Amino acid sequence: MLPKIKVFSWRIGQNILPTFDNIARLRQDFNNFCPRCNRGEETLIHAMKNYPKAREILAAGGLNNRLLEGDHKNCIDWLEDVFRELDKQQQIF
């Protein structure tokens, strides 16, 4: 695995990517709504799964609707489900 991917994965697991929600926790006057879609708070799960453009890319990549529509509260739980599903798909082929 590439070092960049390891670091990115670690940052996801620690929820330390600079999302607007994380910045708002540090700065009280900071607006945490997504500046791109204005459909909700820009949390990590929003940026990785719920943001409309991210959903388009994930769907184009073959991610099934159950994983896109699931109600995951944090990103690491969602990623675990994604990897579990990808492992199942590999076993079929």
Backbone atoms as SQL, in Angstrom:
CREATE TABLE atoms (id INTEGER PRIMARY KEY, chain TEXT, resi INTEGER, resn TEXT, atom TEXT, x REAL, y REAL, z REAL);
INSERT INTO atoms VALUES
  (1, 'A', 1, 'MET', 'N', 0.853, -1.179, 0.000),
  (2, 'A', 1, 'MET', 'CA', 0.000, 0.000, 0.000),
  (3, 'A', 1, 'MET', 'C', 0.897, 1.240, 0.000),
  (4, 'A', 2, 'LEU', 'N', 0.527, 2.207, -0.802),
  (5, 'A', 2, 'LEU', 'CA', 1.290, 3.443, -0.891),
  (6, 'A', 2, 'LEU', 'C', 1.240, 4.212, 0.424),
  (7, 'A', 3, 'PRO', 'N', 2.349, 4.864, 0.801),
  (8, 'A', 3, 'PRO', 'CA', 2.354, 5.636, 2.055),
  (9, 'A', 3, 'PRO', 'C', 1.259, 6.700, 2.118),
  (10, 'A', 4, 'LYS', 'N', 0.964, 7.363, 1.001),
  (11, 'A', 4, 'LYS', 'CA', -0.089, 8.376, 0.994),
  (12, 'A', 4, 'LYS', 'C', -1.439, 7.768, 1.373),
  (13, 'A', 5, 'ILE', 'N', -1.694, 6.561, 0.888),
  (14, 'A', 5, 'ILE', 'CA', -2.958, 5.893, 1.192),
  (15, 'A', 5, 'ILE', 'C', -3.000, 5.494, 2.658),
  (16, 'A', 6, 'LYS', 'N', -1.876, 5.032, 3.191),
  (17, 'A', 6, 'LYS', 'CA', -1.821, 4.680, 4.612),
  (18, 'A', 6, 'LYS', 'C', -2.100, 5.890, 5.490),
  (19, 'A', 7, 'VAL', 'N', -1.479, 7.005, 5.160),
  (20, 'A', 7, 'VAL', 'CA', -1.673, 8.226, 5.954),
  (21, 'A', 7, 'VAL', 'C', -3.118, 8.709, 5.841),
  (22, 'A', 8, 'PHE', 'N', -3.657, 8.702, 4.629),
  (23, 'A', 8, 'PHE', 'CA', -5.045, 9.125, 4.433),
  (24, 'A', 8, 'PHE', 'C', -5.998, 8.220, 5.216),
  (25, 'A', 9, 'SER', 'N', -5.758, 6.920, 5.159),
  (26, 'A', 9, 'SER', 'CA', -6.600, 5.968, 5.890),
  (27, 'A', 9, 'SER', 'C', -6.513, 6.205, 7.391),
  (28, 'A', 10, 'TRP', 'N', -5.316, 6.460, 7.875),
  (29, 'A', 10, 'TRP', 'CA', -5.130, 6.729, 9.298),
  (30, 'A', 10, 'TRP', 'C', -5.882, 7.996, 9.698),
  (31, 'A', 11, 'ARG', 'N', -5.806, 9.026, 8.864),
  (32, 'A', 11, 'ARG', 'CA', -6.507, 10.283, 9.153),
  (33, 'A', 11, 'ARG', 'C', -8.021, 10.088, 9.162),
  (34, 'A', 12, 'ILE', 'N', -8.523, 9.235, 8.281),
  (35, 'A', 12, 'ILE', 'CA', -9.954, 8.932, 8.295),
  (36, 'A', 12, 'ILE', 'C', -10.316, 8.244, 9.606),
  (37, 'A', 13, 'GLY', 'N', -9.530, 7.249, 9.985),
  (38, 'A', 13, 'GLY', 'CA', -9.799, 6.510, 11.219),
  (39, 'A', 13, 'GLY', 'C', -9.767, 7.392, 12.457),
  (40, 'A', 14, 'GLN', 'N', -8.917, 8.409, 12.437),
  (41, 'A', 14, 'GLN', 'CA', -8.803, 9.328, 13.570),
  (42, 'A', 14, 'GLN', 'C', -9.750, 10.529, 13.459),
  (43, 'A', 15, 'ASN', 'N', -10.445, 10.631, 12.324),
  (44, 'A', 15, 'ASN', 'CA', -11.333, 11.763, 12.024),
  (45, 'A', 15, 'ASN', 'C', -10.604, 13.101, 12.179),
  (46, 'A', 16, 'ILE', 'N', -9.437, 13.187, 11.547),
  (47, 'A', 16, 'ILE', 'CA', -8.667, 14.431, 11.655),
  (48, 'A', 16, 'ILE', 'C', -8.465, 15.124, 10.309),
  (49, 'A', 17, 'LEU', 'N', -9.230, 14.734, 9.300),
  (50, 'A', 17, 'LEU', 'CA', -9.175, 15.477, 8.046),
  (51, 'A', 17, 'LEU', 'C', -9.840, 16.837, 8.261),
  (52, 'A', 18, 'PRO', 'N', -9.380, 17.874, 7.573),
  (53, 'A', 18, 'PRO', 'CA', -9.893, 19.226, 7.831),
  (54, 'A', 18, 'PRO', 'C', -11.259, 19.499, 7.208),
  (55, 'A', 19, 'THR', 'N', -12.263, 18.785, 7.678),
  (56, 'A', 19, 'THR', 'CA', -13.629, 19.065, 7.230),
  (57, 'A', 19, 'THR', 'C', -14.119, 20.324, 7.959),
  (58, 'A', 20, 'PHE', 'N', -15.150, 20.945, 7.426),
  (59, 'A', 20, 'PHE', 'CA', -15.683, 22.149, 8.066),
  (60, 'A', 20, 'PHE', 'C', -16.205, 21.845, 9.467),
  (61, 'A', 21, 'ASP', 'N', -16.724, 20.641, 9.666),
  (62, 'A', 21, 'ASP', 'CA', -17.209, 20.255, 10.988),
  (63, 'A', 21, 'ASP', 'C', -16.065, 20.201, 11.997),
  (64, 'A', 22, 'ASN', 'N', -14.935, 19.637, 11.591),
  (65, 'A', 22, 'ASN', 'CA', -13.775, 19.583, 12.494),
  (66, 'A', 22, 'ASN', 'C', -13.206, 20.971, 12.765),
  (67, 'A', 23, 'ILE', 'N', -13.187, 21.820, 11.762),
  (68, 'A', 23, 'ILE', 'CA', -12.698, 23.186, 11.953),
  (69, 'A', 23, 'ILE', 'C', -13.629, 23.950, 12.890),
  (70, 'A', 24, 'ALA', 'N', -14.938, 23.746, 12.740),
  (71, 'A', 24, 'ALA', 'CA', -15.920, 24.435, 13.585),
  (72, 'A', 24, 'ALA', 'C', -15.773, 24.040, 15.057),
  (73, 'A', 25, 'ARG', 'N', -15.264, 22.869, 15.312),
  (74, 'A', 25, 'ARG', 'CA', -15.025, 22.466, 16.710),
  (75, 'A', 25, 'ARG', 'C', -13.913, 23.282, 17.341),
  (76, 'A', 26, 'LEU', 'N', -12.997, 23.775, 16.501),
  (77, 'A', 26, 'LEU', 'CA', -11.879, 24.568, 16.998),
  (78, 'A', 26, 'LEU', 'C', -12.182, 26.064, 17.008),
  (79, 'A', 27, 'ARG', 'N', -12.993, 26.504, 16.060),
  (80, 'A', 27, 'ARG', 'CA', -13.344, 27.922, 15.934),
  (81, 'A', 27, 'ARG', 'C', -14.850, 28.076, 16.087),
  (82, 'A', 28, 'GLN', 'N', -15.269, 28.745, 17.120),
  (83, 'A', 28, 'GLN', 'CA', -16.696, 28.846, 17.436),
  (84, 'A', 28, 'GLN', 'C', -17.498, 29.594, 16.379),
  (85, 'A', 29, 'ASP', 'N', -16.904, 30.540, 15.693),
  (86, 'A', 29, 'ASP', 'CA', -17.652, 31.336, 14.722),
  (87, 'A', 29, 'ASP', 'C', -17.613, 30.756, 13.320),
  (88, 'A', 30, 'PHE', 'N', -17.162, 29.523, 13.188),
  (89, 'A', 30, 'PHE', 'CA', -16.986, 28.908, 11.867),
  (90, 'A', 30, 'PHE', 'C', -18.255, 28.155, 11.462),
  (91, 'A', 31, 'ASN', 'N', -18.725, 28.411, 10.252),
  (92, 'A', 31, 'ASN', 'CA', -19.908, 27.736, 9.708),
  (93, 'A', 31, 'ASN', 'C', -19.502, 26.356, 9.207),
  (94, 'A', 32, 'ASN', 'N', -20.142, 25.303, 9.702),
  (95, 'A', 32, 'ASN', 'CA', -19.736, 23.950, 9.329),
  (96, 'A', 32, 'ASN', 'C', -20.541, 23.354, 8.184),
  (97, 'A', 33, 'PHE', 'N', -21.388, 24.154, 7.514),
  (98, 'A', 33, 'PHE', 'CA', -22.160, 23.627, 6.388),
  (99, 'A', 33, 'PHE', 'C', -21.276, 23.468, 5.159),
  (100, 'A', 34, 'CYS', 'N', -21.572, 22.443, 4.383),
  (101, 'A', 34, 'CYS', 'CA', -20.813, 22.148, 3.176),
  (102, 'A', 34, 'CYS', 'C', -20.925, 23.326, 2.203),
  (103, 'A', 35, 'PRO', 'N', -19.798, 23.923, 1.812),
  (104, 'A', 35, 'PRO', 'CA', -19.855, 25.073, 0.913),
  (105, 'A', 35, 'PRO', 'C', -20.162, 24.690, -0.536),
  (106, 'A', 36, 'ARG', 'N', -20.061, 23.417, -0.851),
  (107, 'A', 36, 'ARG', 'CA', -20.271, 22.978, -2.230),
  (108, 'A', 36, 'ARG', 'C', -21.726, 22.660, -2.527),
  (109, 'A', 37, 'CYS', 'N', -22.394, 21.993, -1.596),
  (110, 'A', 37, 'CYS', 'CA', -23.774, 21.583, -1.872),
  (111, 'A', 37, 'CYS', 'C', -24.797, 22.214, -0.928),
  (112, 'A', 38, 'ASN', 'N', -24.356, 22.740, 0.203),
  (113, 'A', 38, 'ASN', 'CA', -25.240, 23.348, 1.211),
  (114, 'A', 38, 'ASN', 'C', -26.370, 22.417, 1.636),
  (115, 'A', 39, 'ARG', 'N', -26.094, 21.113, 1.657),
  (116, 'A', 39, 'ARG', 'CA', -27.129, 20.139, 2.038),
  (117, 'A', 39, 'ARG', 'C', -26.937, 19.587, 3.440),
  (118, 'A', 40, 'GLY', 'N', -26.014, 20.109, 4.166),
  (119, 'A', 40, 'GLY', 'CA', -25.790, 19.621, 5.517),
  (120, 'A', 40, 'GLY', 'C', -24.394, 19.956, 5.999),
  (121, 'A', 41, 'GLU', 'N', -24.108, 19.520, 7.200),
  (122, 'A', 41, 'GLU', 'CA', -22.789, 19.754, 7.775),
  (123, 'A', 41, 'GLU', 'C', -21.731, 18.976, 7.004),
  (124, 'A', 42, 'GLU', 'N', -20.580, 19.600, 6.807),
  (125, 'A', 42, 'GLU', 'CA', -19.502, 18.920, 6.106),
  (126, 'A', 42, 'GLU', 'C', -18.697, 18.083, 7.107),
  (127, 'A', 43, 'THR', 'N', -19.235, 16.919, 7.413),
  (128, 'A', 43, 'THR', 'CA', -18.538, 15.955, 8.254),
  (129, 'A', 43, 'THR', 'C', -17.729, 15.041, 7.332),
  (130, 'A', 44, 'LEU', 'N', -16.963, 14.170, 7.913),
  (131, 'A', 44, 'LEU', 'CA', -16.169, 13.244, 7.115),
  (132, 'A', 44, 'LEU', 'C', -17.066, 12.297, 6.321),
  (133, 'A', 45, 'ILE', 'N', -18.123, 11.798, 6.935),
  (134, 'A', 45, 'ILE', 'CA', -19.026, 10.891, 6.222),
  (135, 'A', 45, 'ILE', 'C', -19.740, 11.630, 5.085),
  (136, 'A', 46, 'HIS', 'N', -20.020, 12.903, 5.272),
  (137, 'A', 46, 'HIS', 'CA', -20.630, 13.696, 4.200),
  (138, 'A', 46, 'HIS', 'C', -19.646, 13.832, 3.034),
  (139, 'A', 47, 'ALA', 'N', -18.414, 14.174, 3.333),
  (140, 'A', 47, 'ALA', 'CA', -17.419, 14.385, 2.274),
  (141, 'A', 47, 'ALA', 'C', -17.108, 13.102, 1.511),
  (142, 'A', 48, 'MET', 'N', -17.093, 11.978, 2.188),
  (143, 'A', 48, 'MET', 'CA', -16.701, 10.718, 1.556),
  (144, 'A', 48, 'MET', 'C', -17.875, 9.962, 0.919),
  (145, 'A', 49, 'LYS', 'N', -19.104, 10.161, 1.424),
  (146, 'A', 49, 'LYS', 'CA', -20.225, 9.342, 0.951),
  (147, 'A', 49, 'LYS', 'C', -21.460, 10.141, 0.586),
  (148, 'A', 50, 'ASN', 'N', -21.837, 11.126, 1.367),
  (149, 'A', 50, 'ASN', 'CA', -23.120, 11.800, 1.185),
  (150, 'A', 50, 'ASN', 'C', -23.076, 12.993, 0.241),
  (151, 'A', 51, 'TYR', 'N', -21.918, 13.550, 0.001),
  (152, 'A', 51, 'TYR', 'CA', -21.796, 14.667, -0.932),
  (153, 'A', 51, 'TYR', 'C', -22.195, 14.165, -2.325),
  (154, 'A', 52, 'PRO', 'N', -23.074, 14.880, -3.025),
  (155, 'A', 52, 'PRO', 'CA', -23.603, 14.377, -4.303),
  (156, 'A', 52, 'PRO', 'C', -22.541, 13.940, -5.322),
  (157, 'A', 53, 'LYS', 'N', -21.484, 14.681, -5.474),
  (158, 'A', 53, 'LYS', 'CA', -20.453, 14.313, -6.448),
  (159, 'A', 53, 'LYS', 'C', -19.722, 13.036, -6.004),
  (160, 'A', 54, 'ALA', 'N', -19.497, 12.894, -4.701),
  (161, 'A', 54, 'ALA', 'CA', -18.868, 11.677, -4.184),
  (162, 'A', 54, 'ALA', 'C', -19.768, 10.472, -4.451),
  (163, 'A', 55, 'ARG', 'N', -21.068, 10.626, -4.270),
  (164, 'A', 55, 'ARG', 'CA', -22.017, 9.537, -4.527),
  (165, 'A', 55, 'ARG', 'C', -21.992, 9.128, -5.998),
  (166, 'A', 56, 'GLU', 'N', -21.916, 10.111, -6.894),
  (167, 'A', 56, 'GLU', 'CA', -21.834, 9.806, -8.326),
  (168, 'A', 56, 'GLU', 'C', -20.606, 8.962, -8.630),
  (169, 'A', 57, 'ILE', 'N', -19.480, 9.350, -8.063),
  (170, 'A', 57, 'ILE', 'CA', -18.228, 8.628, -8.309),
  (171, 'A', 57, 'ILE', 'C', -18.303, 7.220, -7.730),
  (172, 'A', 58, 'LEU', 'N', -18.819, 7.088, -6.520),
  (173, 'A', 58, 'LEU', 'CA', -18.930, 5.770, -5.895),
  (174, 'A', 58, 'LEU', 'C', -19.876, 4.862, -6.671),
  (175, 'A', 59, 'ALA', 'N', -20.997, 5.411, -7.138),
  (176, 'A', 59, 'ALA', 'CA', -21.943, 4.619, -7.920),
  (177, 'A', 59, 'ALA', 'C', -21.329, 4.219, -9.254),
  (178, 'A', 60, 'ALA', 'N', -20.602, 5.121, -9.885),
  (179, 'A', 60, 'ALA', 'CA', -19.941, 4.800, -11.157),
  (180, 'A', 60, 'ALA', 'C', -18.874, 3.727, -10.957),
  (181, 'A', 61, 'GLY', 'N', -18.298, 3.695, -9.766),
  (182, 'A', 61, 'GLY', 'CA', -17.293, 2.688, -9.448),
  (183, 'A', 61, 'GLY', 'C', -17.875, 1.332, -9.085),
  (184, 'A', 62, 'GLY', 'N', -19.200, 1.236, -9.044),
  (185, 'A', 62, 'GLY', 'CA', -19.840, -0.048, -8.805),
  (186, 'A', 62, 'GLY', 'C', -20.282, -0.305, -7.389),
  (187, 'A', 63, 'LEU', 'N', -20.248, 0.697, -6.516),
  (188, 'A', 63, 'LEU', 'CA', -20.702, 0.501, -5.144),
  (189, 'A', 63, 'LEU', 'C', -22.217, 0.355, -5.144),
  (190, 'A', 64, 'ASN', 'N', -22.721, -0.665, -4.471),
  (191, 'A', 64, 'ASN', 'CA', -24.163, -0.922, -4.531),
  (192, 'A', 64, 'ASN', 'C', -24.953, 0.056, -3.656),
  (193, 'A', 65, 'ASN', 'N', -26.240, 0.133, -3.910),
  (194, 'A', 65, 'ASN', 'CA', -27.107, 1.099, -3.231),
  (195, 'A', 65, 'ASN', 'C', -27.185, 0.890, -1.730),
  (196, 'A', 66, 'ARG', 'N', -27.073, -0.350, -1.272),
  (197, 'A', 66, 'ARG', 'CA', -27.152, -0.599, 0.172),
  (198, 'A', 66, 'ARG', 'C', -26.048, 0.167, 0.902),
  (199, 'A', 67, 'LEU', 'N', -24.861, 0.206, 0.301),
  (200, 'A', 67, 'LEU', 'CA', -23.754, 0.909, 0.937),
  (201, 'A', 67, 'LEU', 'C', -23.865, 2.424, 0.782),
  (202, 'A', 68, 'LEU', 'N', -24.507, 2.858, -0.279),
  (203, 'A', 68, 'LEU', 'CA', -24.674, 4.297, -0.476),
  (204, 'A', 68, 'LEU', 'C', -25.838, 4.855, 0.334),
  (205, 'A', 69, 'GLU', 'N', -26.863, 4.042, 0.556),
  (206, 'A', 69, 'GLU', 'CA', -28.050, 4.504, 1.260),
  (207, 'A', 69, 'GLU', 'C', -28.017, 4.196, 2.749),
  (208, 'A', 70, 'GLY', 'N', -27.087, 3.380, 3.191),
  (209, 'A', 70, 'GLY', 'CA', -27.025, 3.004, 4.599),
  (210, 'A', 70, 'GLY', 'C', -26.852, 4.206, 5.508),
  (211, 'A', 71, 'ASP', 'N', -27.344, 4.081, 6.718),
  (212, 'A', 71, 'ASP', 'CA', -27.283, 5.174, 7.699),
  (213, 'A', 71, 'ASP', 'C', -26.065, 4.973, 8.595),
  (214, 'A', 72, 'HIS', 'N', -24.928, 5.395, 8.114),
  (215, 'A', 72, 'HIS', 'CA', -23.689, 5.285, 8.886),
  (216, 'A', 72, 'HIS', 'C', -23.417, 6.613, 9.577),
  (217, 'A', 73, 'LYS', 'N', -23.113, 6.540, 10.852),
  (218, 'A', 73, 'LYS', 'CA', -22.868, 7.762, 11.625),
  (219, 'A', 73, 'LYS', 'C', -21.433, 8.256, 11.480),
  (220, 'A', 74, 'ASN', 'N', -20.510, 7.336, 11.255),
  (221, 'A', 74, 'ASN', 'CA', -19.128, 7.782, 11.059),
  (222, 'A', 74, 'ASN', 'C', -18.490, 7.041, 9.895),
  (223, 'A', 75, 'CYS', 'N', -17.440, 7.615, 9.413),
  (224, 'A', 75, 'CYS', 'CA', -16.832, 7.160, 8.168),
  (225, 'A', 75, 'CYS', 'C', -16.153, 5.799, 8.310),
  (226, 'A', 76, 'ILE', 'N', -15.554, 5.523, 9.431),
  (227, 'A', 76, 'ILE', 'CA', -14.817, 4.264, 9.580),
  (228, 'A', 76, 'ILE', 'C', -15.777, 3.070, 9.542),
  (229, 'A', 77, 'ASP', 'N', -16.965, 3.212, 10.126),
  (230, 'A', 77, 'ASP', 'CA', -17.952, 2.128, 10.061),
  (231, 'A', 77, 'ASP', 'C', -18.401, 1.880, 8.630),
  (232, 'A', 78, 'TRP', 'N', -18.622, 2.960, 7.896),
  (233, 'A', 78, 'TRP', 'CA', -19.024, 2.843, 6.499),
  (234, 'A', 78, 'TRP', 'C', -17.923, 2.163, 5.677),
  (235, 'A', 79, 'LEU', 'N', -16.679, 2.575, 5.890),
  (236, 'A', 79, 'LEU', 'CA', -15.571, 1.969, 5.138),
  (237, 'A', 79, 'LEU', 'C', -15.417, 0.486, 5.454),
  (238, 'A', 80, 'GLU', 'N', -15.629, 0.105, 6.708),
  (239, 'A', 80, 'GLU', 'CA', -15.573, -1.317, 7.056),
  (240, 'A', 80, 'GLU', 'C', -16.630, -2.101, 6.287),
  (241, 'A', 81, 'ASP', 'N', -17.835, -1.554, 6.182),
  (242, 'A', 81, 'ASP', 'CA', -18.893, -2.213, 5.394),
  (243, 'A', 81, 'ASP', 'C', -18.522, -2.292, 3.919),
  (244, 'A', 82, 'VAL', 'N', -17.937, -1.224, 3.394),
  (245, 'A', 82, 'VAL', 'CA', -17.518, -1.212, 1.987),
  (246, 'A', 82, 'VAL', 'C', -16.479, -2.300, 1.736),
  (247, 'A', 83, 'PHE', 'N', -15.457, -2.377, 2.592),
  (248, 'A', 83, 'PHE', 'CA', -14.409, -3.379, 2.399),
  (249, 'A', 83, 'PHE', 'C', -14.943, -4.796, 2.568),
  (250, 'A', 84, 'ARG', 'N', -15.885, -4.981, 3.498),
  (251, 'A', 84, 'ARG', 'CA', -16.514, -6.287, 3.671),
  (252, 'A', 84, 'ARG', 'C', -17.248, -6.705, 2.395),
  (253, 'A', 85, 'GLU', 'N', -17.983, -5.761, 1.820),
  (254, 'A', 85, 'GLU', 'CA', -18.732, -6.028, 0.585),
  (255, 'A', 85, 'GLU', 'C', -17.776, -6.313, -0.581),
  (256, 'A', 86, 'LEU', 'N', -16.699, -5.567, -0.679),
  (257, 'A', 86, 'LEU', 'CA', -15.728, -5.796, -1.746),
  (258, 'A', 86, 'LEU', 'C', -15.067, -7.164, -1.605),
  (259, 'A', 87, 'ASP', 'N', -14.812, -7.588, -0.362),
  (260, 'A', 87, 'ASP', 'CA', -14.252, -8.924, -0.140),
  (261, 'A', 87, 'ASP', 'C', -15.226, -10.001, -0.603),
  (262, 'A', 88, 'LYS', 'N', -16.515, -9.824, -0.325),
  (263, 'A', 88, 'LYS', 'CA', -17.524, -10.786, -0.768),
  (264, 'A', 88, 'LYS', 'C', -17.565, -10.863, -2.289),
  (265, 'A', 89, 'GLN', 'N', -17.497, -9.711, -2.953),
  (266, 'A', 89, 'GLN', 'CA', -17.534, -9.686, -4.411),
  (267, 'A', 89, 'GLN', 'C', -16.319, -10.393, -5.004),
  (268, 'A', 90, 'GLN', 'N', -15.166, -10.259, -4.378),
  (269, 'A', 90, 'GLN', 'CA', -13.965, -10.933, -4.873),
  (270, 'A', 90, 'GLN', 'C', -14.072, -12.435, -4.715),
  (271, 'A', 91, 'GLN', 'N', -14.734, -12.896, -3.670),
  (272, 'A', 91, 'GLN', 'CA', -14.889, -14.332, -3.457),
  (273, 'A', 91, 'GLN', 'C', -15.794, -14.956, -4.505),
  (274, 'A', 92, 'ILE', 'N', -16.734, -14.176, -5.026),
  (275, 'A', 92, 'ILE', 'CA', -17.648, -14.679, -6.058),
  (276, 'A', 92, 'ILE', 'C', -16.899, -14.920, -7.359),
  (277, 'A', 93, 'PHE', 'N', -15.986, -14.018, -7.686),
  (278, 'A', 93, 'PHE', 'CA', -15.259, -14.144, -8.938),
  (279, 'A', 93, 'PHE', 'C', -14.065, -14.990, -8.694);
